[in-house]
Amino acid sequence: MRNIFNLSIAGLALLAVACDDPSVEIVEQNNSYKLDPNAIHVDMPEKFGHNTSNLIRNEGGTEAVLYASEIEGEIQIPVTEIPLVFKLKRKLKQATKFVFSPDEELMKLYTGVKEGFKPFPENAFSGMEFTIPPGITDYRTTIRLQEGIAGLNQKPGFLSSYRLKPLSGGDADIKVSEASKGLYIKLKFSLLKDGENVSLAESIEDDWNKIPSNQITPESNYQAGRLPNIVDGQKYPWSANWWVPGGGSETLELGFAKQKVAGVVFYTNSSYQKVIRSVRVSVSEDGGATYFNQGVVQPERARVVYIAFDEPVEINKIKFSNFESWNAMDPYIDIHEVEVYTVE
C-alpha cells in the first residue's frame, strides 16, 4: 500500500509541472461551429412493395403462333388449338370467370414483326372465356380458331392482342400478373406444308453444306443421356452410339439455327442389321411448336442412309418418328452419327 501511495504522489507532481509549462497549447471550446445539413445523407429504402393479392399468371408466354399454308387456292391450318396453362398464387375462394378481351393498346408493346398483319375478325376464337373453380392452383384450358372464318387468306397473316382480366362476381382478391396481362395471337402464312417431300439419295450432293456437329442440339424422349454420341463427329461402327427401339413412340429431334436444309445422313451399325428400315420425317420453323409431315423413307439394309428433301426447306428443327428396324428379333437401331446439310 505504501508503494502505491508514493507512485500516486509522484504522478500528481508530474501533472502539476506539465500544467504550469507555458509550451502546452490549451484548446478552447468553440460553440459557434454548426454541422452542414448536407454533409450527411441517409439513404432510406423505398417502401416495401409486397403484393398481398392472389395472382394468376399464364405459364405459356405472351405469344401464340398458328401457321397456315395455301395449297391450290385452299387455306390449310394444321394446328388450330392454343393450349394454355395458368398458375395461381393460392387457391380461389370461389369460382371466378376470366376473359381475353381485344385490346389494341397492348399492340404498342408488341416487339415482334407486325407490319402488314391484319387483326383477326371478331369472334375468330372460341374459349376466350373460362371459369377457374375454387380449391386449385393449376388450371388448363384451350383457345381454338373457329372453323369457317372467312377472309383468312390475306398474307402475310393476322395478329391481334388480347387482355386477360377477371369478370365481376368472382373472387375479389384475384389480380392478373403484370407479365401475363397480354396475349398475342398470330396466324402466319408458311411455305411449309404437309406432303411427300423426302426421298432416298445415293450420296451427299455436291452443293450440300454440312452444319457443324456442335451447332446441332439433339432431343429425344428415349435414352437422352446418350444423345451427345450422335453429334460428336465419330461416325464409325465402333464409336459410341445412341439407340432407339423400332415400332414405338420414341422420337429424335435435331435443332439448329434456321436455314435452308437439303438433306440428312444417318450412320448406323449394320453388323446386326440394327439399321433403319423405315422412318417418318417432319420439319418445323418455330422450334418444334408446329411440325409439318414430309413423308416416310424406307431404305434397304444399309449402314449409311442418305435422306434428301425434294424441295429444300427453311427450318430450324427436324423430327424423326415411327422408327422401324431391319432386325426383327432385336428391333433396335444403333445410330452412331447424324449429319444435317444445307444449300444456298
CSV table of C-alpha atoms in Angstrom, one decimal:
chain,number,residue,atom,x,y,z
A,1,MET,CA,0.0,0.0,0.0
A,2,ARG,CA,2.9,2.4,0.7
A,3,ASN,CA,4.4,1.9,-2.8
A,4,ILE,CA,1.0,2.7,-4.4
A,5,PHE,CA,0.7,5.9,-2.3
A,6,ASN,CA,4.2,7.0,-3.3
A,7,LEU,CA,3.5,6.5,-7.0
A,8,SER,CA,0.3,8.5,-6.8
A,9,ILE,CA,2.1,11.4,-5.2
A,10,ALA,CA,4.7,11.3,-7.9
A,11,GLY,CA,2.1,11.3,-10.7
A,12,LEU,CA,0.3,14.3,-9.3
A,13,ALA,CA,3.6,16.2,-9.1
A,14,LEU,CA,4.3,15.5,-12.8
A,15,LEU,CA,0.8,16.6,-13.8
A,16,ALA,CA,1.2,19.9,-11.9
A,17,VAL,CA,4.5,20.6,-13.6
A,18,ALA,CA,3.0,19.9,-17.1
A,19,CYS,CA,0.1,22.3,-16.5
A,20,ASP,CA,2.5,25.0,-15.5
A,21,ASP,CA,4.5,24.6,-18.6
A,22,PRO,CA,3.7,27.6,-20.9
A,23,SER,CA,4.6,25.4,-24.0
A,24,VAL,CA,1.4,23.3,-23.6
A,25,GLU,CA,-1.4,24.5,-26.0
A,26,ILE,CA,-4.8,25.0,-24.4
A,27,VAL,CA,-7.7,24.3,-26.9
A,28,GLU,CA,-10.7,26.5,-26.3
A,29,GLN,CA,-14.2,25.3,-26.9
A,30,ASN,CA,-16.0,26.9,-29.8
A,31,ASN,CA,-19.8,26.6,-29.8
A,32,SER,CA,-20.2,28.6,-33.0
A,33,TYR,CA,-19.5,25.6,-35.3
A,34,LYS,CA,-22.5,24.1,-36.9
A,35,LEU,CA,-22.8,20.9,-39.0
A,36,ASP,CA,-23.6,21.4,-42.6
A,37,PRO,CA,-27.0,19.8,-43.0
A,38,ASN,CA,-26.0,18.5,-46.5
A,39,ALA,CA,-22.9,16.8,-45.1
A,40,ILE,CA,-24.8,13.6,-44.1
A,41,HIS,CA,-27.2,11.8,-46.4
A,42,VAL,CA,-29.2,8.9,-45.1
A,43,ASP,CA,-30.3,6.5,-48.0
A,44,MET,CA,-33.7,5.3,-46.9
A,45,PRO,CA,-35.0,2.3,-48.7
A,46,GLU,CA,-38.2,2.5,-50.7
A,47,LYS,CA,-41.4,1.3,-49.1
A,48,PHE,CA,-41.6,-2.5,-49.4
A,49,GLY,CA,-44.0,-3.2,-52.3
A,50,HIS,CA,-45.2,-6.7,-51.4
A,51,ASN,CA,-48.5,-7.5,-53.3
A,52,THR,CA,-50.8,-9.4,-50.9
A,53,SER,CA,-53.3,-10.1,-53.6
A,54,ASN,CA,-53.8,-13.5,-55.2
A,55,LEU,CA,-52.2,-13.6,-58.6
A,56,ILE,CA,-52.9,-15.5,-61.8
A,57,ARG,CA,-50.2,-15.9,-64.5
A,58,ASN,CA,-50.1,-17.5,-67.9
A,59,GLU,CA,-47.3,-20.1,-67.9
A,60,GLY,CA,-47.2,-20.4,-71.7
A,61,GLY,CA,-45.9,-17.0,-72.5
A,62,THR,CA,-47.4,-14.0,-74.2
A,63,GLU,CA,-47.4,-15.1,-77.8
A,64,ALA,CA,-49.1,-18.0,-79.7
A,65,VAL,CA,-48.4,-18.5,-83.4
A,66,LEU,CA,-50.5,-20.6,-85.7
A,67,TYR,CA,-49.3,-21.4,-89.2
A,68,ALA,CA,-51.3,-21.5,-92.5
A,69,SER,CA,-50.4,-22.6,-96.0
A,70,GLU,CA,-52.1,-22.2,-99.3
A,71,ILE,CA,-52.3,-25.3,-101.5
A,72,GLU,CA,-54.0,-25.0,-104.8
A,73,GLY,CA,-56.0,-22.0,-103.6
A,74,GLU,CA,-57.2,-23.7,-100.4
A,75,ILE,CA,-56.1,-22.4,-97.0
A,76,GLN,CA,-54.8,-25.2,-94.7
A,77,ILE,CA,-54.2,-24.6,-91.0
A,78,PRO,CA,-52.8,-27.8,-89.5
A,79,VAL,CA,-53.0,-26.7,-85.9
A,80,THR,CA,-55.9,-24.6,-84.7
A,81,GLU,CA,-55.7,-25.1,-80.9
A,82,ILE,CA,-53.7,-22.9,-78.4
A,83,PRO,CA,-53.3,-24.8,-75.1
A,84,LEU,CA,-52.9,-22.5,-72.0
A,85,VAL,CA,-51.7,-23.3,-68.5
A,86,PHE,CA,-52.4,-20.9,-65.6
A,87,LYS,CA,-50.8,-20.8,-62.2
A,88,LEU,CA,-52.4,-19.1,-59.2
A,89,LYS,CA,-50.5,-17.8,-56.2
A,90,ARG,CA,-53.1,-19.5,-53.9
A,91,LYS,CA,-56.5,-21.2,-54.2
A,92,LEU,CA,-59.5,-19.1,-55.2
A,93,LYS,CA,-62.2,-18.5,-52.5
A,94,GLN,CA,-64.9,-19.0,-55.1
A,95,ALA,CA,-65.3,-19.9,-58.8
A,96,THR,CA,-64.1,-17.0,-61.0
A,97,LYS,CA,-64.6,-16.3,-64.7
A,98,PHE,CA,-61.8,-14.8,-66.8
A,99,VAL,CA,-61.9,-13.4,-70.3
A,100,PHE,CA,-59.4,-12.5,-73.0
A,101,SER,CA,-60.7,-9.2,-74.4
A,102,PRO,CA,-59.4,-7.5,-77.6
A,103,ASP,CA,-57.1,-4.6,-76.6
A,104,GLU,CA,-55.4,-2.6,-79.3
A,105,GLU,CA,-53.4,-0.6,-76.7
A,106,LEU,CA,-51.4,-3.8,-75.9
A,107,MET,CA,-50.2,-3.9,-79.6
A,108,LYS,CA,-48.0,-0.9,-78.8
A,109,LEU,CA,-45.9,-3.2,-76.5
A,110,TYR,CA,-45.6,-6.0,-79.1
A,111,THR,CA,-41.9,-6.4,-80.1
A,112,GLY,CA,-42.3,-9.0,-82.9
A,113,VAL,CA,-43.0,-8.4,-86.6
A,114,LYS,CA,-46.4,-6.8,-87.1
A,115,GLU,CA,-46.0,-4.8,-90.4
A,116,GLY,CA,-48.6,-6.0,-92.9
A,117,PHE,CA,-50.5,-8.2,-90.4
A,118,LYS,CA,-54.2,-7.6,-90.0
A,119,PRO,CA,-56.3,-8.0,-86.9
A,120,PHE,CA,-58.4,-11.2,-86.6
A,121,PRO,CA,-62.1,-11.0,-87.4
A,122,GLU,CA,-64.4,-10.6,-84.4
A,123,ASN,CA,-65.2,-13.9,-82.6
A,124,ALA,CA,-62.5,-15.7,-84.5
A,125,PHE,CA,-61.7,-17.8,-81.4
A,126,SER,CA,-63.6,-19.9,-79.0
A,127,GLY,CA,-62.5,-20.5,-75.4
A,128,MET,CA,-61.7,-16.8,-74.8
A,129,GLU,CA,-63.8,-17.1,-71.6
A,130,PHE,CA,-63.2,-19.7,-69.0
A,131,THR,CA,-64.0,-20.3,-65.3
A,132,ILE,CA,-61.5,-21.5,-62.7
A,133,PRO,CA,-63.1,-23.3,-59.8
A,134,PRO,CA,-62.0,-22.8,-56.1
A,135,GLY,CA,-59.6,-25.2,-54.5
A,136,ILE,CA,-56.9,-25.4,-57.2
A,137,THR,CA,-53.8,-23.5,-58.2
A,138,ASP,CA,-53.3,-25.0,-61.6
A,139,TYR,CA,-55.7,-24.7,-64.5
A,140,ARG,CA,-55.6,-25.7,-68.2
A,141,THR,CA,-57.8,-24.6,-71.0
A,142,THR,CA,-57.6,-24.3,-74.8
A,143,ILE,CA,-58.4,-21.5,-77.2
A,144,ARG,CA,-59.5,-22.6,-80.7
A,145,LEU,CA,-59.6,-20.9,-84.0
A,146,GLN,CA,-63.1,-21.4,-85.2
A,147,GLU,CA,-63.9,-23.2,-88.4
A,148,GLY,CA,-65.4,-21.4,-91.4
A,149,ILE,CA,-63.8,-18.0,-90.6
A,150,ALA,CA,-63.9,-16.1,-93.9
A,151,GLY,CA,-61.1,-13.9,-95.2
A,152,LEU,CA,-58.2,-15.8,-93.6
A,153,ASN,CA,-56.3,-15.9,-96.9
A,154,GLN,CA,-54.8,-12.5,-96.7
A,155,LYS,CA,-51.0,-12.6,-96.4
A,156,PRO,CA,-48.7,-12.2,-94.5
A,157,GLY,CA,-51.4,-13.1,-91.9
A,158,PHE,CA,-53.2,-11.9,-88.9
A,159,LEU,CA,-52.2,-10.6,-85.5
A,160,SER,CA,-54.3,-9.4,-82.5
A,161,SER,CA,-53.7,-8.6,-78.9
A,162,TYR,CA,-56.0,-9.7,-76.0
A,163,ARG,CA,-56.0,-8.6,-72.4
A,164,LEU,CA,-56.7,-11.1,-69.6
A,165,LYS,CA,-59.0,-9.9,-66.8
A,166,PRO,CA,-61.3,-11.4,-64.2
A,167,LEU,CA,-65.0,-10.7,-64.5
A,168,SER,CA,-67.1,-9.3,-61.6
A,169,GLY,CA,-68.9,-11.6,-59.4
A,170,GLY,CA,-65.9,-13.9,-58.6
A,171,ASP,CA,-63.1,-13.8,-56.1
A,172,ALA,CA,-62.5,-10.1,-55.4
A,173,ASP,CA,-58.9,-10.8,-54.3
A,174,ILE,CA,-57.6,-12.2,-57.6
A,175,LYS,CA,-55.4,-10.0,-59.8
A,176,VAL,CA,-53.7,-10.7,-63.1
A,177,SER,CA,-49.9,-10.8,-63.1
A,178,GLU,CA,-48.4,-7.9,-64.9
A,179,ALA,CA,-46.3,-10.2,-67.1
A,180,SER,CA,-49.5,-12.2,-68.1
A,181,LYS,CA,-51.8,-9.3,-68.8
A,182,GLY,CA,-51.5,-9.7,-72.6
A,183,LEU,CA,-51.8,-12.5,-75.1
A,184,TYR,CA,-50.7,-12.0,-78.7
A,185,ILE,CA,-52.2,-14.5,-81.3
A,186,LYS,CA,-50.6,-14.6,-84.7
A,187,LEU,CA,-51.6,-16.5,-87.8
A,188,LYS,CA,-48.6,-16.6,-90.2
A,189,PHE,CA,-48.5,-18.0,-93.7
A,190,SER,CA,-45.7,-20.5,-94.1
A,191,LEU,CA,-44.1,-22.0,-97.2
A,192,LEU,CA,-44.0,-25.3,-95.2
A,193,LYS,CA,-46.9,-27.8,-95.8
A,194,ASP,CA,-47.7,-31.4,-95.1
A,195,GLY,CA,-46.9,-33.6,-98.1
A,196,GLU,CA,-44.4,-36.0,-99.6
A,197,ASN,CA,-41.1,-34.1,-99.8
A,198,VAL,CA,-38.4,-36.6,-98.8
A,199,SER,CA,-36.7,-39.4,-100.7
A,200,LEU,CA,-33.6,-41.5,-100.5
A,201,ALA,CA,-30.3,-40.3,-102.1
A,202,GLU,CA,-27.3,-42.3,-103.1
A,203,SER,CA,-24.7,-39.9,-101.6
A,204,ILE,CA,-24.1,-36.4,-100.3
A,205,GLU,CA,-24.8,-33.9,-103.1
A,206,ASP,CA,-22.0,-31.6,-104.3
A,207,ASP,CA,-23.9,-28.5,-103.3
A,208,TRP,CA,-24.7,-29.7,-99.8
A,209,ASN,CA,-23.0,-27.9,-96.9
A,210,LYS,CA,-22.7,-29.7,-93.5
A,211,ILE,CA,-23.9,-27.9,-90.4
A,212,PRO,CA,-21.1,-28.3,-87.8
A,213,SER,CA,-22.0,-31.0,-85.3
A,214,ASN,CA,-21.5,-28.7,-82.3
A,215,GLN,CA,-24.3,-26.4,-83.7
A,216,ILE,CA,-26.9,-29.2,-83.6
A,217,THR,CA,-28.9,-29.9,-80.5
A,218,PRO,CA,-30.5,-33.4,-80.3
A,219,GLU,CA,-33.5,-34.2,-78.2
A,220,SER,CA,-35.4,-37.4,-77.5
A,221,ASN,CA,-38.0,-39.0,-75.2
A,222,TYR,CA,-35.7,-42.0,-75.1
A,223,GLN,CA,-32.1,-42.5,-73.8
A,224,ALA,CA,-31.5,-38.7,-73.7
A,225,GLY,CA,-28.2,-39.2,-71.9
A,226,ARG,CA,-26.6,-40.9,-74.9
A,227,LEU,CA,-27.6,-38.2,-77.5
A,228,PRO,CA,-24.2,-36.4,-77.5
A,229,ASN,CA,-22.8,-39.5,-79.2
A,230,ILE,CA,-24.7,-38.8,-82.4
A,231,VAL,CA,-23.2,-35.3,-82.8
A,232,ASP,CA,-19.6,-35.9,-81.7
A,233,GLY,CA,-18.2,-36.3,-85.2
A,234,GLN,CA,-17.5,-40.1,-84.7
A,235,LYS,CA,-19.5,-41.9,-87.3
A,236,TYR,CA,-17.7,-45.3,-87.2
A,237,PRO,CA,-19.4,-48.7,-86.3
A,238,TRP,CA,-17.1,-49.0,-83.3
A,239,SER,CA,-17.7,-45.4,-81.9
A,240,ALA,CA,-20.2,-44.7,-79.1
A,241,ASN,CA,-23.9,-44.6,-80.2
A,242,TRP,CA,-27.5,-43.8,-79.3
A,243,TRP,CA,-30.1,-46.5,-80.0
A,244,VAL,CA,-33.8,-46.4,-80.5
A,245,PRO,CA,-36.4,-49.2,-80.5
A,246,GLY,CA,-38.5,-49.8,-83.6
A,247,GLY,CA,-42.3,-49.8,-83.6
A,248,GLY,CA,-42.7,-47.4,-80.6
A,249,SER,CA,-43.5,-43.8,-79.9
A,250,GLU,CA,-39.8,-42.8,-79.5
A,251,THR,CA,-38.7,-39.7,-81.4
A,252,LEU,CA,-35.5,-37.9,-82.3
A,253,GLU,CA,-35.4,-34.1,-82.8
A,254,LEU,CA,-32.5,-32.1,-84.2
A,255,GLY,CA,-32.4,-28.3,-83.5
A,256,PHE,CA,-30.2,-25.7,-85.1
A,257,ALA,CA,-30.2,-22.1,-86.4
A,258,LYS,CA,-32.9,-21.5,-89.0
A,259,GLN,CA,-31.5,-22.2,-92.5
A,260,LYS,CA,-32.4,-23.9,-95.8
A,261,VAL,CA,-32.0,-27.7,-95.2
A,262,ALA,CA,-31.4,-30.1,-98.1
A,263,GLY,CA,-30.7,-33.4,-96.5
A,264,VAL,CA,-29.8,-35.6,-93.5
A,265,VAL,CA,-27.4,-38.5,-93.3
A,266,PHE,CA,-27.6,-41.3,-90.7
A,267,TYR,CA,-24.6,-43.5,-89.8
A,268,THR,CA,-25.8,-46.8,-88.2
A,269,ASN,CA,-24.5,-50.2,-87.4
A,270,SER,CA,-25.0,-52.9,-90.0
A,271,SER,CA,-23.2,-55.7,-88.0
A,272,TYR,CA,-26.5,-57.0,-86.5
A,273,GLN,CA,-28.9,-55.4,-89.0
A,274,LYS,CA,-29.7,-52.7,-86.5
A,275,VAL,CA,-30.3,-50.3,-89.3
A,276,ILE,CA,-33.2,-48.1,-90.4
A,277,ARG,CA,-36.0,-49.9,-92.3
A,278,SER,CA,-38.4,-47.0,-92.1
A,279,VAL,CA,-38.7,-43.6,-90.5
A,280,ARG,CA,-41.0,-40.6,-90.8
A,281,VAL,CA,-39.6,-37.1,-91.3
A,282,SER,CA,-41.3,-33.9,-90.1
A,283,VAL,CA,-40.0,-30.3,-90.1
A,284,SER,CA,-40.6,-27.1,-88.1
A,285,GLU,CA,-39.7,-23.4,-88.5
A,286,ASP,CA,-40.8,-22.4,-85.0
A,287,GLY,CA,-38.5,-24.6,-82.8
A,288,GLY,CA,-40.8,-27.6,-82.7
A,289,ALA,CA,-44.1,-25.8,-81.8
A,290,THR,CA,-45.6,-26.8,-85.1
A,291,TYR,CA,-44.4,-29.7,-87.3
A,292,PHE,CA,-45.2,-30.4,-91.0
A,293,ASN,CA,-45.0,-34.0,-92.1
A,294,GLN,CA,-42.6,-34.5,-95.0
A,295,GLY,CA,-43.2,-38.2,-95.6
A,296,VAL,CA,-41.6,-41.6,-94.9
A,297,VAL,CA,-38.4,-43.1,-96.2
A,298,GLN,CA,-37.8,-46.9,-96.4
A,299,PRO,CA,-34.1,-47.6,-97.1
A,300,GLU,CA,-32.6,-51.0,-97.9
A,301,ARG,CA,-30.3,-52.7,-95.4
A,302,ALA,CA,-27.6,-50.0,-95.4
A,303,ARG,CA,-25.3,-48.7,-92.8
A,304,VAL,CA,-25.4,-45.1,-94.2
A,305,VAL,CA,-28.8,-43.6,-95.0
A,306,TYR,CA,-29.0,-40.5,-97.2
A,307,ILE,CA,-32.3,-38.6,-96.9
A,308,ALA,CA,-32.9,-35.7,-99.3
A,309,PHE,CA,-35.7,-33.1,-99.3
A,310,ASP,CA,-37.1,-32.9,-102.8
A,311,GLU,CA,-37.6,-29.2,-102.1
A,312,PRO,CA,-35.2,-27.7,-99.6
A,313,VAL,CA,-37.0,-26.3,-96.5
A,314,GLU,CA,-36.3,-23.2,-94.4
A,315,ILE,CA,-36.4,-24.7,-90.9
A,316,ASN,CA,-34.8,-24.9,-87.5
A,317,LYS,CA,-35.9,-28.3,-86.4
A,318,ILE,CA,-36.3,-31.8,-87.8
A,319,LYS,CA,-38.2,-34.7,-86.1
A,320,PHE,CA,-37.8,-38.4,-86.8
A,321,SER,CA,-40.5,-40.8,-85.7
A,322,ASN,CA,-42.1,-44.2,-86.4
A,323,PHE,CA,-38.7,-45.9,-86.4
A,324,GLU,CA,-38.6,-49.4,-87.8
A,325,SER,CA,-35.5,-51.7,-87.7
A,326,TRP,CA,-34.3,-54.4,-90.1
A,327,ASN,CA,-33.6,-56.6,-87.1
A,328,ALA,CA,-36.8,-58.4,-86.3
A,329,MET,CA,-35.5,-60.4,-83.3
A,330,ASP,CA,-33.9,-57.4,-81.6
A,331,PRO,CA,-35.7,-54.5,-83.2
A,332,TYR,CA,-33.3,-51.7,-82.2
A,333,ILE,CA,-31.5,-49.2,-84.4
A,334,ASP,CA,-27.9,-48.2,-83.4
A,335,ILE,CA,-27.2,-44.7,-84.6
A,336,HIS,CA,-23.6,-43.5,-84.3
A,337,GLU,CA,-23.9,-40.1,-86.0
A,338,VAL,CA,-26.4,-37.8,-87.7
A,339,GLU,CA,-25.4,-35.0,-90.1
A,340,VAL,CA,-27.6,-32.2,-91.4
A,341,TYR,CA,-26.8,-30.5,-94.7
A,342,THR,CA,-27.9,-27.1,-96.1
A,343,VAL,CA,-27.9,-25.4,-99.5
A,344,GLU,CA,-27.5,-21.8,-100.5
